[in-house]
Coordinates of C-alpha atoms in Angstrom, one line a residue:
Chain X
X505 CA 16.3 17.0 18.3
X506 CA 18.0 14.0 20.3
X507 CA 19.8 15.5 23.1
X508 CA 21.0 11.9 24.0
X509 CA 23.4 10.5 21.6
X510 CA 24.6 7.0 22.3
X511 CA 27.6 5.1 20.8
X512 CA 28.3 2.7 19.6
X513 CA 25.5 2.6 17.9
X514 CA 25.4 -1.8 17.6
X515 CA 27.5 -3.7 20.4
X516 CA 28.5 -7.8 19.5
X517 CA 30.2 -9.8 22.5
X518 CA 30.7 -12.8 23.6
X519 CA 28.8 -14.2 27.1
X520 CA 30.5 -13.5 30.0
X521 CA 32.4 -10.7 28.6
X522 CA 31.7 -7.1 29.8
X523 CA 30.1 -4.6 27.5
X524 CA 30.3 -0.4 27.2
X525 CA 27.9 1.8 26.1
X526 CA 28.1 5.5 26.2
X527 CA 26.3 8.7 25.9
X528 CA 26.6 12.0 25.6
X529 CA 24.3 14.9 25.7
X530 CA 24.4 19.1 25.5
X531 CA 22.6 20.8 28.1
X532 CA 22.7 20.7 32.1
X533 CA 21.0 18.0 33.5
X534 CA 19.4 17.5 36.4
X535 CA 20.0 13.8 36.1
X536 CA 20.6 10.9 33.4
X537 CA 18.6 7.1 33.4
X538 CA 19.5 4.7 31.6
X539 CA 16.6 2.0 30.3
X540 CA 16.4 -1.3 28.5
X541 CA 14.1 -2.4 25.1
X542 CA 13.7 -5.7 24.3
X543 CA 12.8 -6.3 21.0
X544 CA 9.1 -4.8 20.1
X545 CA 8.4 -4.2 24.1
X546 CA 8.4 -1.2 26.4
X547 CA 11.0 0.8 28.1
X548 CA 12.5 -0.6 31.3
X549 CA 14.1 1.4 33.9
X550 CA 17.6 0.2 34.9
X551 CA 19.7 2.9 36.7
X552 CA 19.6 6.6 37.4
X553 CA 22.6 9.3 38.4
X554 CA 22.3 12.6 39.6
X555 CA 23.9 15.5 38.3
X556 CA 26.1 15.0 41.6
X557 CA 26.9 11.7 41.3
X558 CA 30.0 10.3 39.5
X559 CA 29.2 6.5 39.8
X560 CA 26.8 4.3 40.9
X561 CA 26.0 0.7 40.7
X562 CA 23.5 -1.4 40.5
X563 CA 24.0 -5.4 40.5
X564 CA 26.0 -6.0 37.5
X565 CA 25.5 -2.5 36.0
X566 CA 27.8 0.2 36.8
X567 CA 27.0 3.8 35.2
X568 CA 29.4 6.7 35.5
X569 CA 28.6 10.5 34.8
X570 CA 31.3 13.1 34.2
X571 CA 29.2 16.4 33.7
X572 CA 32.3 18.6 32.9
X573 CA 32.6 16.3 29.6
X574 CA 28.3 16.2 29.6
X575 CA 28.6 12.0 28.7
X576 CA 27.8 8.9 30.8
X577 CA 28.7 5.2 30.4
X578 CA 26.8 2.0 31.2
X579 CA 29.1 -0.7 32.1
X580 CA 27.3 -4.5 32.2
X581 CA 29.9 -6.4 34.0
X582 CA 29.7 -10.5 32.7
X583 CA 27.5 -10.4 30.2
X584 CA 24.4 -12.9 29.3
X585 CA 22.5 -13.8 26.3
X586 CA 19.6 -12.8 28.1
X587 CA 21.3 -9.0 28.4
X588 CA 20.5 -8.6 24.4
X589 CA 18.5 -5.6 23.8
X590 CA 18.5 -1.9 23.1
X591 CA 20.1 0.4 25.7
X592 CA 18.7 4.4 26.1
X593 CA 20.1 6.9 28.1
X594 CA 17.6 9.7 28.9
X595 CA 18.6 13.0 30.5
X596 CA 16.1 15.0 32.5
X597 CA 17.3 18.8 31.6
X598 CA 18.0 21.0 35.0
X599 CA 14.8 23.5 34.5
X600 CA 13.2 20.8 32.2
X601 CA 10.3 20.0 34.5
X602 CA 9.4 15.9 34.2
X603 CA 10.0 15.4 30.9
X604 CA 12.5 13.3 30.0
X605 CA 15.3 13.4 26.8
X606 CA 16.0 10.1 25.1
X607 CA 19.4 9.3 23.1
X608 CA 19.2 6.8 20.0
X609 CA 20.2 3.3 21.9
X610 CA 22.8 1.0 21.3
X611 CA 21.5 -2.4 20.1
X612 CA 23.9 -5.1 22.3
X613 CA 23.8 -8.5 21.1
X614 CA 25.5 -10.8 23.8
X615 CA 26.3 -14.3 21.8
X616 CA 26.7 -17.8 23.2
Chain Y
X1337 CA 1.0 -2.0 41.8
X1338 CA 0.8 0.4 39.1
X1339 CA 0.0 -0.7 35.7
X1340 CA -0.4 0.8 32.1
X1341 CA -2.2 -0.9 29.6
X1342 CA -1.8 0.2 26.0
X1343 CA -4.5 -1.2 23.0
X1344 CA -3.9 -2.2 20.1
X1345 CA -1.2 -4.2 20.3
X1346 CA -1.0 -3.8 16.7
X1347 CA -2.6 -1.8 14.1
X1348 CA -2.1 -1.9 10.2
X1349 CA -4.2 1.1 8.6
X1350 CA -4.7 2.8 5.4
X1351 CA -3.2 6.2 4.4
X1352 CA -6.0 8.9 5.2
X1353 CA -7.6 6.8 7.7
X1354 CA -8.2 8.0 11.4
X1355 CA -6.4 7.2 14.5
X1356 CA -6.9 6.6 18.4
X1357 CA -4.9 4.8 20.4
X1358 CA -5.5 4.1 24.2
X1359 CA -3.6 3.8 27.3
X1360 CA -5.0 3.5 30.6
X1361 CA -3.5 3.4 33.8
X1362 CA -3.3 1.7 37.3
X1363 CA -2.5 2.3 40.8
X1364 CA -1.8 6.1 40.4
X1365 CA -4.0 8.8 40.7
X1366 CA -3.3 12.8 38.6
X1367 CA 0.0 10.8 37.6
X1368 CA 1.3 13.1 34.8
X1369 CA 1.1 10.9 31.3
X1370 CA 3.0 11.0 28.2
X1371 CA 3.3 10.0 24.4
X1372 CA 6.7 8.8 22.6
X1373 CA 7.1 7.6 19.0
X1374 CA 9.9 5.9 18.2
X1375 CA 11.0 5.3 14.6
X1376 CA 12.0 2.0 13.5
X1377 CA 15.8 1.6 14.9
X1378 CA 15.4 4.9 16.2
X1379 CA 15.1 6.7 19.9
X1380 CA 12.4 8.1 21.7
X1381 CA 10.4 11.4 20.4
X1382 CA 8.4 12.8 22.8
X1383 CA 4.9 14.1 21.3
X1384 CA 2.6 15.1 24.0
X1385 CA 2.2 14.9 27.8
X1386 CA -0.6 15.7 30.1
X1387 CA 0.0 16.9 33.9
X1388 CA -4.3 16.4 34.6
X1389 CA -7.4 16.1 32.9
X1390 CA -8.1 18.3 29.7
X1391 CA -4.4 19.2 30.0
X1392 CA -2.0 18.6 27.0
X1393 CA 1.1 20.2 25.5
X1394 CA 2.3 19.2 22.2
X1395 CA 5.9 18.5 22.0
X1396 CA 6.2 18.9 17.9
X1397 CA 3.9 19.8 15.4
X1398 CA 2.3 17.3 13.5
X1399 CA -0.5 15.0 12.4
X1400 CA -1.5 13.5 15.6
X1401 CA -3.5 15.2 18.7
X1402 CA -3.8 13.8 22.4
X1403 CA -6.8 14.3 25.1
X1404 CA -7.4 13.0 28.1
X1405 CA -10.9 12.5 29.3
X1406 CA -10.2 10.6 32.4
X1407 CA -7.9 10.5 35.2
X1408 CA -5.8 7.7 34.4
X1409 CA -7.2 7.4 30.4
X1410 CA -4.5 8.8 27.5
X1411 CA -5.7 9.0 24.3
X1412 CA -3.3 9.6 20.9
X1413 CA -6.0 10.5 17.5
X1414 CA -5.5 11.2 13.9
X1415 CA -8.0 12.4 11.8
X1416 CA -6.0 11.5 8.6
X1417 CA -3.0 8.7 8.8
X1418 CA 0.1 9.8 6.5
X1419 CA 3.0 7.2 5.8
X1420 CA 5.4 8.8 8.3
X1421 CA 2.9 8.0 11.0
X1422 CA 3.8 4.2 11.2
X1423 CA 6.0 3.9 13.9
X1424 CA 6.0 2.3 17.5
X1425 CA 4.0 4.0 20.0
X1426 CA 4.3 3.9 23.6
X1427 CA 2.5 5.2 26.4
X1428 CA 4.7 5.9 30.1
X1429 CA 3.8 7.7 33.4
X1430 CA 6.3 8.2 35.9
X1431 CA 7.1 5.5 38.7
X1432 CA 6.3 5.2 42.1
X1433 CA 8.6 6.1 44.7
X1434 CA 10.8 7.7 41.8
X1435 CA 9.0 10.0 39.7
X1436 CA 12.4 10.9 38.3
X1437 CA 11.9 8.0 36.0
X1438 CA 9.7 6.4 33.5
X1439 CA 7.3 3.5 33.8
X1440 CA 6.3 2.3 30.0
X1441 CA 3.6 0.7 28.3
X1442 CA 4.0 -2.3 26.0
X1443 CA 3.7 -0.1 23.4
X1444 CA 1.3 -0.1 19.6
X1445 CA 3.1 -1.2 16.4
X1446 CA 1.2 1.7 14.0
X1447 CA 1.9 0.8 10.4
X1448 CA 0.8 3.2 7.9
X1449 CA 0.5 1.4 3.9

């Protein structure tokens, strides 16, 4: 099963205005990534927190990670049309070797 | 740089028909490989991965089977197709100078009729 389950599930905003995804998950984690699908295309990596980290950024992505509440948010600070995609957290489970878990996206469409 | 090709691009095939998919890769060597499936709308299953030539664990049973005859060659087969095959298949190996994280192919688009 999905150990990664992201909400909300379909995200519509305007350009230029900031947009929230989160994610939670069950077990420990050594860390959590967060990647980007265009439409029909491959995975992208964007971000990645450890399992002691509480917030890190990244241009205009912010991600936070509070493992007492096991959930992580992806924060895309003034949003472009060209940010339209699907958005996957994946956790990597502490004692989970290199495989990696992936949630169920969130589908962002950023409008003109 | 490294590189991962995946072929087809696209594939349409009949119910009961075989499979192979390929996916080579570039400017790694032993990298550790895996196969997803994702479902239309859906997130990421993994299905096998491979840590080395001959080497494959199955993540779920199911229709499909994985080998690896090369290095840096990934193979996904089928001997028989069914319906809930279709799907979108992609192909990743981790990246360099993180192998934390992911580096995808541009995936297959398996349709099953």
């Amino acid at each position: 099963s999905q150990q990664g389950e992201e909400d909300p599930q379909a995200l519509s905003i305007q350009e230029g205005e900031n947009a929230t995804m989160n994610c939670s998950y069950k077990t420990s984690i050594n860390n959590l990534q967060w990647y980007r699908q265009n439409s029909g295309r491959g995975l992208v990596h964007l971000i990645l927190i450890r399992s002691n980290e509480r917030e890190k950024h990244s241009g205009r992505l912010r991600v936070t990670l509070d493992t007492s509440k096991k959930s992580s948010s992806l924060l895309i600070t003034a949003s472009r049309a060209a940010d339209t995609a699907s958005y996957f957290c994946a956790t990597r489970p502490t004692g989970g070797g290199n495989k990696l878990t992936f949630g169920t996206g969130t589908q962002l469409k950023v409008e003109l | 740089s490294q590189t991962i090709h995946q072929w087809p691009a696209t594939l349409v095939q009949p119910v009961g028909s075989p499979l192979s998919l390929e996916c080579t890769v570039e400017g790694t060597s032993n990298p550790n490989l895996y196969w997803y499936r994702q479902a239309a709308g859906r997130g990421l299953q993994l299905l096998f991965y491979s840590v080395g030539i001959g080497q494959i664990s199955s993540e779920v049973p199911q229709n499909l089977s994985a080998s690896r005859p090369q290095d840096r060659q990934f193979i996904l087969s089928s001997k028989k197709l069914l319906l809930s095959d279709s799907g979108f298949y992609l192909c990743a190996f981790p990246r360099e100078g993180n192998a934390d994280t992911q580096y995808f192919g541009p995936g297959t688009r398996l349709t099953v009729l």
